[in-house]
mmCIF file of C-alpha atoms in Angstrom:
data_model
loop_
_atom_site.group_PDB
_atom_site.id
_atom_site.type_symbol
_atom_site.label_atom_id
_atom_site.label_comp_id
_atom_site.label_asym_id
_atom_site.label_seq_id
_atom_site.Cartn_x
_atom_site.Cartn_y
_atom_site.Cartn_z
ATOM 1 C CA MET A 1 82.479 47.158 175.620
ATOM 2 C CA THR A 2 82.263 45.712 172.129
ATOM 3 C CA ASN A 3 79.157 46.508 170.142
ATOM 4 C CA LEU A 4 77.393 43.195 169.579
ATOM 5 C CA ASP A 5 75.584 44.498 166.517
ATOM 6 C CA GLU A 6 78.988 44.643 164.854
ATOM 7 C CA LEU A 7 80.210 41.225 165.886
ATOM 8 C CA SER A 8 77.407 38.821 166.734
ATOM 9 C CA GLY A 9 76.565 36.172 164.165
ATOM 10 C CA SER A 10 72.892 36.450 165.105
ATOM 11 C CA THR A 11 72.573 40.059 163.949
ATOM 12 C CA GLN A 12 72.603 41.637 160.511
ATOM 13 C CA THR A 13 76.322 41.976 159.767
ATOM 14 C CA ALA A 14 78.636 41.749 156.805
ATOM 15 C CA LEU A 15 81.247 39.670 158.612
ATOM 16 C CA ASP A 16 82.436 36.495 156.944
ATOM 17 C CA PRO A 17 81.266 33.448 158.978
ATOM 18 C CA GLN A 18 84.856 32.330 159.519
ATOM 19 C CA ASP A 19 85.708 35.779 160.871
ATOM 20 C CA GLU A 20 82.788 35.521 163.295
ATOM 21 C CA VAL A 21 84.041 32.136 164.523
ATOM 22 C CA LYS A 22 87.534 33.537 164.955
ATOM 23 C CA ILE A 23 86.280 36.559 166.902
ATOM 24 C CA VAL A 24 84.275 34.433 169.331
ATOM 25 C CA GLY A 25 87.251 32.095 169.777
ATOM 26 C CA GLN A 26 89.523 35.029 170.535
ATOM 27 C CA TYR A 27 86.943 36.423 172.953
ATOM 28 C CA TYR A 28 86.949 33.205 174.991
ATOM 29 C CA ASP A 29 90.717 32.818 174.744
ATOM 30 C CA GLY A 30 90.929 36.243 176.384
ATOM 31 C CA LYS A 31 88.628 35.131 179.218
ATOM 32 C CA THR A 32 90.628 32.054 180.206
ATOM 33 C CA ALA A 33 92.373 33.504 183.260
ATOM 34 C CA LYS A 34 89.125 35.091 184.484
ATOM 35 C CA LEU A 35 87.222 31.811 184.111
ATOM 36 C CA VAL A 36 89.845 29.930 186.105
ATOM 37 C CA ARG A 37 89.848 32.607 188.787
ATOM 38 C CA LYS A 38 86.078 32.609 189.248
ATOM 39 C CA TYR A 39 85.171 28.985 188.555
ATOM 40 C CA GLY A 40 88.418 27.105 189.204
ATOM 41 C CA PRO A 41 90.507 25.400 190.221
ATOM 42 C CA GLY A 42 90.278 22.438 187.893
ATOM 43 C CA PRO A 43 90.048 19.856 186.714
ATOM 44 C CA ARG A 44 86.265 20.274 186.359
ATOM 45 C CA ILE A 45 85.760 23.959 185.544
ATOM 46 C CA HIS A 46 82.316 24.979 184.320
ATOM 47 C CA TYR A 47 81.169 28.171 182.634
ATOM 48 C CA HIS A 48 77.403 28.050 182.923
ATOM 49 C CA VAL A 49 74.645 28.751 185.421
ATOM 50 C CA GLY A 50 73.928 26.620 188.466
ATOM 51 C CA TYR A 51 70.875 24.631 189.497
ATOM 52 C CA TYR A 52 69.187 25.441 192.828
ATOM 53 C CA PRO A 53 66.357 22.990 193.622
ATOM 54 C CA SER A 54 64.981 25.262 196.343
ATOM 55 C CA SER A 55 65.111 28.267 193.983
ATOM 56 C CA GLU A 56 66.806 30.238 196.742
ATOM 57 C CA THR A 57 70.233 31.810 196.900
ATOM 58 C CA PRO A 58 72.302 30.374 199.747
ATOM 59 C CA PRO A 59 72.563 32.856 202.654
ATOM 60 C CA TYR A 60 75.871 34.599 203.187
ATOM 61 C CA ALA A 61 77.451 35.518 206.497
ATOM 62 C CA PRO A 62 78.946 39.022 206.832
ATOM 63 C CA ASP A 63 82.460 37.581 206.645
ATOM 64 C CA VAL A 64 81.865 35.459 203.545
ATOM 65 C CA THR A 65 84.904 35.235 201.262
ATOM 66 C CA PRO A 66 85.115 34.954 197.470
ATOM 67 C CA ASP A 67 86.363 31.378 197.908
ATOM 68 C CA ASP A 68 83.276 30.482 199.965
ATOM 69 C CA ILE A 69 80.979 31.771 197.230
ATOM 70 C CA ARG A 70 83.037 30.151 194.489
ATOM 71 C CA ARG A 71 82.685 26.763 196.168
ATOM 72 C CA SER A 72 78.919 27.227 196.305
ATOM 73 C CA ILE A 73 78.779 28.276 192.646
ATOM 74 C CA ARG A 74 80.784 25.216 191.612
ATOM 75 C CA LEU A 75 78.533 22.943 193.669
ATOM 76 C CA HIS A 76 75.427 24.264 191.926
ATOM 77 C CA GLN A 77 77.052 24.185 188.476
ATOM 78 C CA GLU A 78 77.724 20.482 189.007
ATOM 79 C CA GLY A 79 74.133 20.235 190.202
ATOM 80 C CA LEU A 80 72.979 21.549 186.832
ATOM 81 C CA LEU A 81 74.882 18.794 185.019
ATOM 82 C CA ARG A 82 73.483 16.160 187.370
ATOM 83 C CA TYR A 83 69.982 17.450 186.716
ATOM 84 C CA ALA A 84 70.670 17.400 182.965
ATOM 85 C CA ALA A 85 71.964 13.840 183.245
ATOM 86 C CA LYS A 86 68.764 12.767 184.970
ATOM 87 C CA ILE A 87 66.335 14.294 182.482
ATOM 88 C CA TRP A 88 68.401 13.236 179.455
ATOM 89 C CA GLY A 89 68.858 9.645 180.613
ATOM 90 C CA ALA A 90 72.639 9.952 180.573
ATOM 91 C CA GLU A 91 73.234 6.403 181.748
ATOM 92 C CA HIS A 92 72.232 5.119 178.315
ATOM 93 C CA ARG A 93 72.240 8.198 176.025
ATOM 94 C CA LEU A 94 75.483 9.854 177.137
ATOM 95 C CA SER A 95 77.633 6.847 177.939
ATOM 96 C CA GLY A 96 78.985 6.119 174.455
ATOM 97 C CA ARG A 97 80.729 8.306 171.905
ATOM 98 C CA ILE A 98 79.627 11.888 172.410
ATOM 99 C CA LEU A 99 80.484 15.341 171.154
ATOM 100 C CA ASP A 100 80.686 18.128 173.732
ATOM 101 C CA VAL A 101 80.181 21.090 171.413
ATOM 102 C CA GLY A 102 81.434 24.370 172.839
ATOM 103 C CA CYS A 103 83.185 22.592 175.706
ATOM 104 C CA GLY A 104 84.735 25.629 177.411
ATOM 105 C CA LEU A 105 87.534 24.435 179.704
ATOM 106 C CA GLY A 106 86.240 20.875 179.552
ATOM 107 C CA GLY A 107 84.402 20.575 182.855
ATOM 108 C CA GLY A 108 81.358 19.008 181.234
ATOM 109 C CA SER A 109 83.456 16.715 179.034
ATOM 110 C CA ILE A 110 85.268 15.352 182.068
ATOM 111 C CA PHE A 111 81.964 15.056 183.944
ATOM 112 C CA TRP A 112 80.396 12.864 181.234
ATOM 113 C CA ALA A 113 83.522 10.717 181.044
ATOM 114 C CA GLN A 114 83.959 10.280 184.794
ATOM 115 C CA GLU A 115 80.334 9.886 185.774
ATOM 116 C CA TYR A 116 78.996 7.917 182.794
ATOM 117 C CA GLY A 117 82.032 6.417 181.055
ATOM 118 C CA ALA A 118 81.534 8.453 177.881
ATOM 119 C CA ASP A 119 84.183 8.700 175.194
ATOM 120 C CA VAL A 120 84.200 12.455 174.595
ATOM 121 C CA THR A 121 85.381 14.629 171.732
ATOM 122 C CA ALA A 122 85.479 18.083 173.308
ATOM 123 C CA VAL A 123 84.957 20.703 170.606
ATOM 124 C CA THR A 124 86.139 24.287 171.072
ATOM 125 C CA ASN A 125 86.840 27.191 168.743
ATOM 126 C CA ALA A 126 89.165 28.804 171.328
ATOM 127 C CA PRO A 127 92.652 27.467 170.484
ATOM 128 C CA GLU A 128 94.027 28.377 173.910
ATOM 129 C CA HIS A 129 91.478 26.141 175.604
ATOM 130 C CA ALA A 130 92.316 22.861 173.871
ATOM 131 C CA PRO A 131 95.625 22.161 175.691
ATOM 132 C CA ILE A 132 94.000 23.119 178.993
ATOM 133 C CA VAL A 133 91.187 20.614 178.413
ATOM 134 C CA ASN A 134 93.664 17.896 177.470
ATOM 135 C CA GLY A 135 95.784 18.722 180.521
ATOM 136 C CA PHE A 136 92.816 18.441 182.864
ATOM 137 C CA ALA A 137 91.862 15.139 181.215
ATOM 138 C CA ARG A 138 95.370 13.765 181.848
ATOM 139 C CA GLU A 139 95.162 14.952 185.451
ATOM 140 C CA CYS A 140 92.002 12.857 185.840
ATOM 141 C CA GLY A 141 93.489 9.807 184.153
ATOM 142 C CA LEU A 142 91.199 10.319 181.150
ATOM 143 C CA GLU A 143 93.778 10.691 178.414
ATOM 144 C CA GLY A 144 92.236 8.954 175.412
ATOM 145 C CA LYS A 145 88.721 9.252 176.876
ATOM 146 C CA VAL A 146 88.490 13.050 176.587
ATOM 147 C CA ARG A 147 90.131 14.673 173.574
ATOM 148 C CA ALA A 148 89.920 18.368 172.721
ATOM 149 C CA ARG A 149 89.511 19.368 169.100
ATOM 150 C CA VAL A 150 89.706 22.926 167.752
ATOM 151 C CA CYS A 151 86.991 23.542 165.186
ATOM 152 C CA ASP A 152 83.727 25.399 164.891
ATOM 153 C CA ALA A 153 80.341 23.789 165.412
ATOM 154 C CA MET A 154 79.465 23.892 161.719
ATOM 155 C CA HIS A 155 82.483 21.738 160.840
ATOM 156 C CA LEU A 156 82.240 18.940 163.384
ATOM 157 C CA PRO A 157 84.544 15.973 162.661
ATOM 158 C CA LEU A 158 83.107 13.399 160.275
ATOM 159 C CA ASP A 159 84.665 10.494 162.166
ATOM 160 C CA GLY A 160 81.389 9.214 163.563
ATOM 161 C CA PRO A 161 78.901 7.958 164.022
ATOM 162 C CA TYR A 162 78.533 9.531 167.443
ATOM 163 C CA ASP A 163 75.796 8.512 169.844
ATOM 164 C CA ALA A 164 74.975 12.019 171.026
ATOM 165 C CA ALA A 165 75.984 15.660 171.017
ATOM 166 C CA VAL A 166 75.792 17.901 174.068
ATOM 167 C CA ALA A 167 75.813 21.708 174.078
ATOM 168 C CA ILE A 168 75.772 23.418 177.480
ATOM 169 C CA GLU A 169 75.101 27.143 177.009
ATOM 170 C CA SER A 170 77.134 27.209 173.811
ATOM 171 C CA SER A 171 74.632 26.745 170.979
ATOM 172 C CA GLY A 172 73.527 30.371 171.141
ATOM 173 C CA TYR A 173 76.680 31.184 169.182
ATOM 174 C CA PHE A 174 76.015 28.671 166.411
ATOM 175 C CA ASN A 175 74.388 29.008 163.026
ATOM 176 C CA ARG A 176 71.575 26.656 163.993
ATOM 177 C CA PRO A 177 70.517 25.391 160.520
ATOM 178 C CA GLN A 178 74.115 24.610 159.575
ATOM 179 C CA TRP A 179 74.830 23.053 162.959
ATOM 180 C CA PHE A 180 71.873 20.677 162.806
ATOM 181 C CA GLU A 181 72.706 19.789 159.199
ATOM 182 C CA ARG A 182 76.213 18.843 160.317
ATOM 183 C CA LEU A 183 74.897 16.902 163.302
ATOM 184 C CA ALA A 184 72.682 14.882 160.964
ATOM 185 C CA ARG A 185 75.868 13.709 159.255
ATOM 186 C CA VAL A 186 77.853 12.800 162.367
ATOM 187 C CA LEU A 187 75.238 11.205 164.647
ATOM 188 C CA ARG A 188 73.869 7.703 164.316
ATOM 189 C CA PRO A 189 70.168 7.345 163.500
ATOM 190 C CA GLY A 190 68.267 7.743 166.767
ATOM 191 C CA GLY A 191 71.132 9.698 168.310
ATOM 192 C CA SER A 192 70.374 12.607 170.628
ATOM 193 C CA VAL A 193 71.224 16.298 170.613
ATOM 194 C CA CYS A 194 71.053 17.495 174.216
ATOM 195 C CA ILE A 195 70.936 21.257 174.654
ATOM 196 C CA GLU A 196 70.915 23.399 177.795
ATOM 197 C CA GLU A 197 70.503 26.997 176.745
ATOM 198 C CA VAL A 198 69.172 30.458 177.478
ATOM 199 C CA PHE A 199 66.216 31.382 175.291
ATOM 200 C CA THR A 200 64.599 34.736 174.721
ATOM 201 C CA THR A 201 60.965 35.569 175.270
ATOM 202 C CA ARG A 202 61.090 39.287 174.496
ATOM 203 C CA PRO A 203 63.480 41.678 172.678
ATOM 204 C CA HIS A 204 64.712 43.402 175.829
ATOM 205 C CA GLY A 205 65.795 40.096 177.318
ATOM 206 C CA ALA A 206 67.794 39.294 174.201
ATOM 207 C CA ASP A 207 69.465 42.713 174.336
ATOM 208 C CA VAL A 208 70.444 42.340 177.993
ATOM 209 C CA TRP A 209 72.016 38.948 177.290
ATOM 210 C CA ALA A 210 73.796 40.136 174.158
ATOM 211 C CA GLU A 211 75.305 43.140 175.901
ATOM 212 C CA TYR A 212 77.503 40.842 177.961
ATOM 213 C CA PHE A 213 77.629 37.459 176.218
ATOM 214 C CA TYR A 214 78.395 38.416 172.650
ATOM 215 C CA THR A 215 75.322 36.958 170.973
ATOM 216 C CA LYS A 216 71.563 37.331 171.024
ATOM 217 C CA PRO A 217 69.664 34.257 172.221
ATOM 218 C CA ALA A 218 67.033 32.636 170.036
ATOM 219 C CA THR A 219 63.624 31.170 170.815
ATOM 220 C CA VAL A 220 62.864 27.495 171.317
ATOM 221 C CA LEU A 221 60.882 27.623 168.071
ATOM 222 C CA ASP A 222 64.018 28.750 166.220
ATOM 223 C CA TYR A 223 65.740 25.574 167.395
ATOM 224 C CA VAL A 224 62.791 23.347 166.589
ATOM 225 C CA GLU A 225 62.514 24.659 163.033
ATOM 226 C CA ALA A 226 66.250 24.332 162.342
ATOM 227 C CA ALA A 227 66.301 20.818 163.814
ATOM 228 C CA ARG A 228 63.215 19.656 161.913
ATOM 229 C CA ALA A 229 64.689 20.812 158.606
ATOM 230 C CA ALA A 230 67.728 18.601 159.243
ATOM 231 C CA GLY A 231 65.714 15.534 160.214
ATOM 232 C CA PHE A 232 65.532 15.887 164.005
ATOM 233 C CA GLU A 233 62.497 15.714 166.251
ATOM 234 C CA LEU A 234 62.075 17.489 169.601
ATOM 235 C CA VAL A 235 61.313 14.802 172.178
ATOM 236 C CA ASP A 236 61.973 16.556 175.510
ATOM 237 C CA GLU A 237 61.647 20.144 176.718
ATOM 238 C CA ILE A 238 62.118 21.110 180.368
ATOM 239 C CA ASP A 239 61.980 24.636 181.759
ATOM 240 C CA ALA A 240 64.315 25.405 184.688
ATOM 241 C CA THR A 241 64.213 29.192 184.710
ATOM 242 C CA SER A 242 63.193 29.544 188.344
ATOM 243 C CA GLU A 243 65.635 26.887 189.559
ATOM 244 C CA THR A 244 68.563 28.665 187.898
ATOM 245 C CA ALA A 245 67.656 32.280 188.757
ATOM 246 C CA PRO A 246 69.697 32.311 192.023
ATOM 247 C CA PHE A 247 72.892 31.861 190.028
ATOM 248 C CA TRP A 248 72.940 35.546 189.143
ATOM 249 C CA ASP A 249 72.734 36.555 192.797
ATOM 250 C CA GLU A 250 75.619 34.226 193.639
ATOM 251 C CA SER A 251 77.660 35.409 190.694
ATOM 252 C CA ALA A 252 77.095 39.044 191.669
ATOM 253 C CA ALA A 253 77.911 38.231 195.300
ATOM 254 C CA TRP A 254 81.255 36.708 194.266
ATOM 255 C CA THR A 255 82.140 39.775 192.224
ATOM 256 C CA LYS A 256 81.175 42.127 195.036
ATOM 257 C CA ALA A 257 83.195 40.089 197.546
ATOM 258 C CA VAL A 258 86.263 40.334 195.311
ATOM 259 C CA LEU A 259 85.773 44.090 194.916
ATOM 260 C CA ASP A 260 85.396 44.506 198.667
ATOM 261 C CA SER A 261 88.408 42.381 199.531
ATOM 262 C CA ASP A 262 91.923 43.732 199.833
ATOM 263 C CA SER A 263 93.227 41.604 196.990
ATOM 264 C CA GLY A 264 95.475 44.101 195.232
ATOM 265 C CA ILE A 265 93.504 44.021 191.997
ATOM 266 C CA SER A 266 94.495 46.571 189.377
ATOM 267 C CA PRO A 267 92.341 49.544 188.339
ATOM 268 C CA VAL A 268 91.645 47.826 185.003
ATOM 269 C CA GLU A 269 90.551 44.617 186.729
ATOM 270 C CA ARG A 270 88.419 46.611 189.160
ATOM 271 C CA ARG A 271 86.636 48.326 186.275
ATOM 272 C CA GLN A 272 86.018 44.992 184.551
ATOM 273 C CA LEU A 273 84.627 43.532 187.754
ATOM 274 C CA ARG A 274 82.264 46.476 188.169
ATOM 275 C CA ILE A 275 80.993 45.941 184.617
ATOM 276 C CA SER A 276 80.508 42.257 185.406
ATOM 277 C CA LEU A 277 78.622 43.107 188.605
ATOM 278 C CA LEU A 278 76.211 45.395 186.769
ATOM 279 C CA ALA A 279 75.719 42.785 184.045
ATOM 280 C CA ASN A 280 74.943 40.025 186.538
ATOM 281 C CA GLN A 281 72.442 42.229 188.323
ATOM 282 C CA ALA A 282 70.748 43.144 185.038
ATOM 283 C CA LEU A 283 70.605 39.515 183.939
ATOM 284 C CA GLY A 284 69.142 38.442 187.263
ATOM 285 C CA THR A 285 66.466 41.115 186.998
ATOM 286 C CA GLU A 286 65.531 40.104 183.439
ATOM 287 C CA TRP A 287 65.566 36.407 184.383
ATOM 288 C CA LYS A 288 63.078 36.981 187.192
ATOM 289 C CA ALA A 289 60.960 39.303 185.040
ATOM 290 C CA GLY A 290 60.471 36.600 182.408
ATOM 291 C CA GLY A 291 62.499 38.131 179.575
ATOM 292 C CA LEU A 292 64.888 35.185 179.500
ATOM 293 C CA ARG A 293 64.303 31.516 180.190
ATOM 294 C CA LEU A 294 66.545 28.522 180.786
ATOM 295 C CA GLY A 295 65.574 25.324 179.043
ATOM 296 C CA PHE A 296 66.756 21.774 178.455
ATOM 297 C CA LEU A 297 65.964 20.401 174.994
ATOM 298 C CA ARG A 298 66.571 16.954 173.574
ATOM 299 C CA PHE A 299 66.241 16.164 169.882
ATOM 300 C CA GLU A 300 66.481 12.746 168.227
ATOM 301 C CA LEU A 301 67.710 12.066 164.710
ATOM 302 C CA LYS A 302 65.000 10.258 162.791
ATOM 303 C CA SER A 303 66.061 6.818 161.610
ATOM 304 C CA THR A 304 65.296 7.710 157.977
ATOM 305 C CA THR A 305 68.012 10.395 157.980
ATOM 306 C CA GLY A 306 71.510 9.446 156.865
ATOM 307 C CA SER A 307 74.292 9.151 159.435
ATOM 308 C CA ALA A 308 78.009 9.921 159.311
ATOM 309 C CA SER A 309 79.828 9.551 156.050
#
C-alpha cells in the first residue's frame, strides 16, 4: 500500500500541489470499477458512510448475499444525505445554483437536483469520473441540471455567484485555506458551505484513516480557522459519530460476503478485498473508541466579503 507520508497533501512533503491533485485524481480513477461494484448500480452511486438512526447494524441472516448488504448500505447512504438535507435546510439553501465539490460518481449531485431542484456543477479531479457523472445525469433526465467539471477544489469555476457549496467526505483532501479563499470568490454573500466530513480527535485516529484513505483528517478547529480567515462564519455543527458507526460493520460484512462467495474473483482482487476488510474493521474500532468523529458543518459567507468576480 502507498505510503501516505509520501503522497498526502496534509503531511510534510516536497510534492508540487498540482502533482498532489493529479495523484489523488488518478487514485480515484483507479477505484471506479470497485466503487460501482460495491455501491452501484447507478444512477445514484455514493462513496461515503451511511446514517443509522438506531445506531445499530442491521442483522444478517446466515445466507445473506453481497447484494443484500449492498442494498442496505445504499439505503443508509441515501439516509445520510436526507439527514444532511434536513439539518442544512436544503429546501431553501440547496435548491439554487450549487457546487458539489469532490462529487465522486455524482450520486449526491443527482440527489440535490432530483430532490430539491438544484442546478449542480459537479466538481471532480478524477477525469474518468466526469463522463460517468454526465451519463448518469442524462439517464435521470437531468442533462443541463447536473454538469460535471474536471478541476481541483482550489480552482473552482469563477462563473458564479453560486448559492452554496457542498462537500461530502471530500474536503479532507483539500488545502483548506486556499479552498475557502476560492469559495469566498464564487459564492454570493450569505451563501453556505455545507460540509460532511471525518474529523480527528487524536493522532492514532488520523493515522488509521490515512492508511486507507490517502489523507490525514483535520480537526473542526482547523476548518473554523481557515473559514474565518476567508470571511466565513460557522453557524451549524452537528455530531453524528454514533449514528454512522454501523457503516463500518456493514462495509466489512459486504467484503466478507464477497470473499466467502464463489464469485471467481482473482487472487489479486482477493488480496485487495482482505486489505479492505482489515481497514474497515480498524476504522470501525477507532470510530467507536473516539479517535475519529463524523460531523456536519455549515459556514456562511459574511455579507461584507466580496462575491464572484
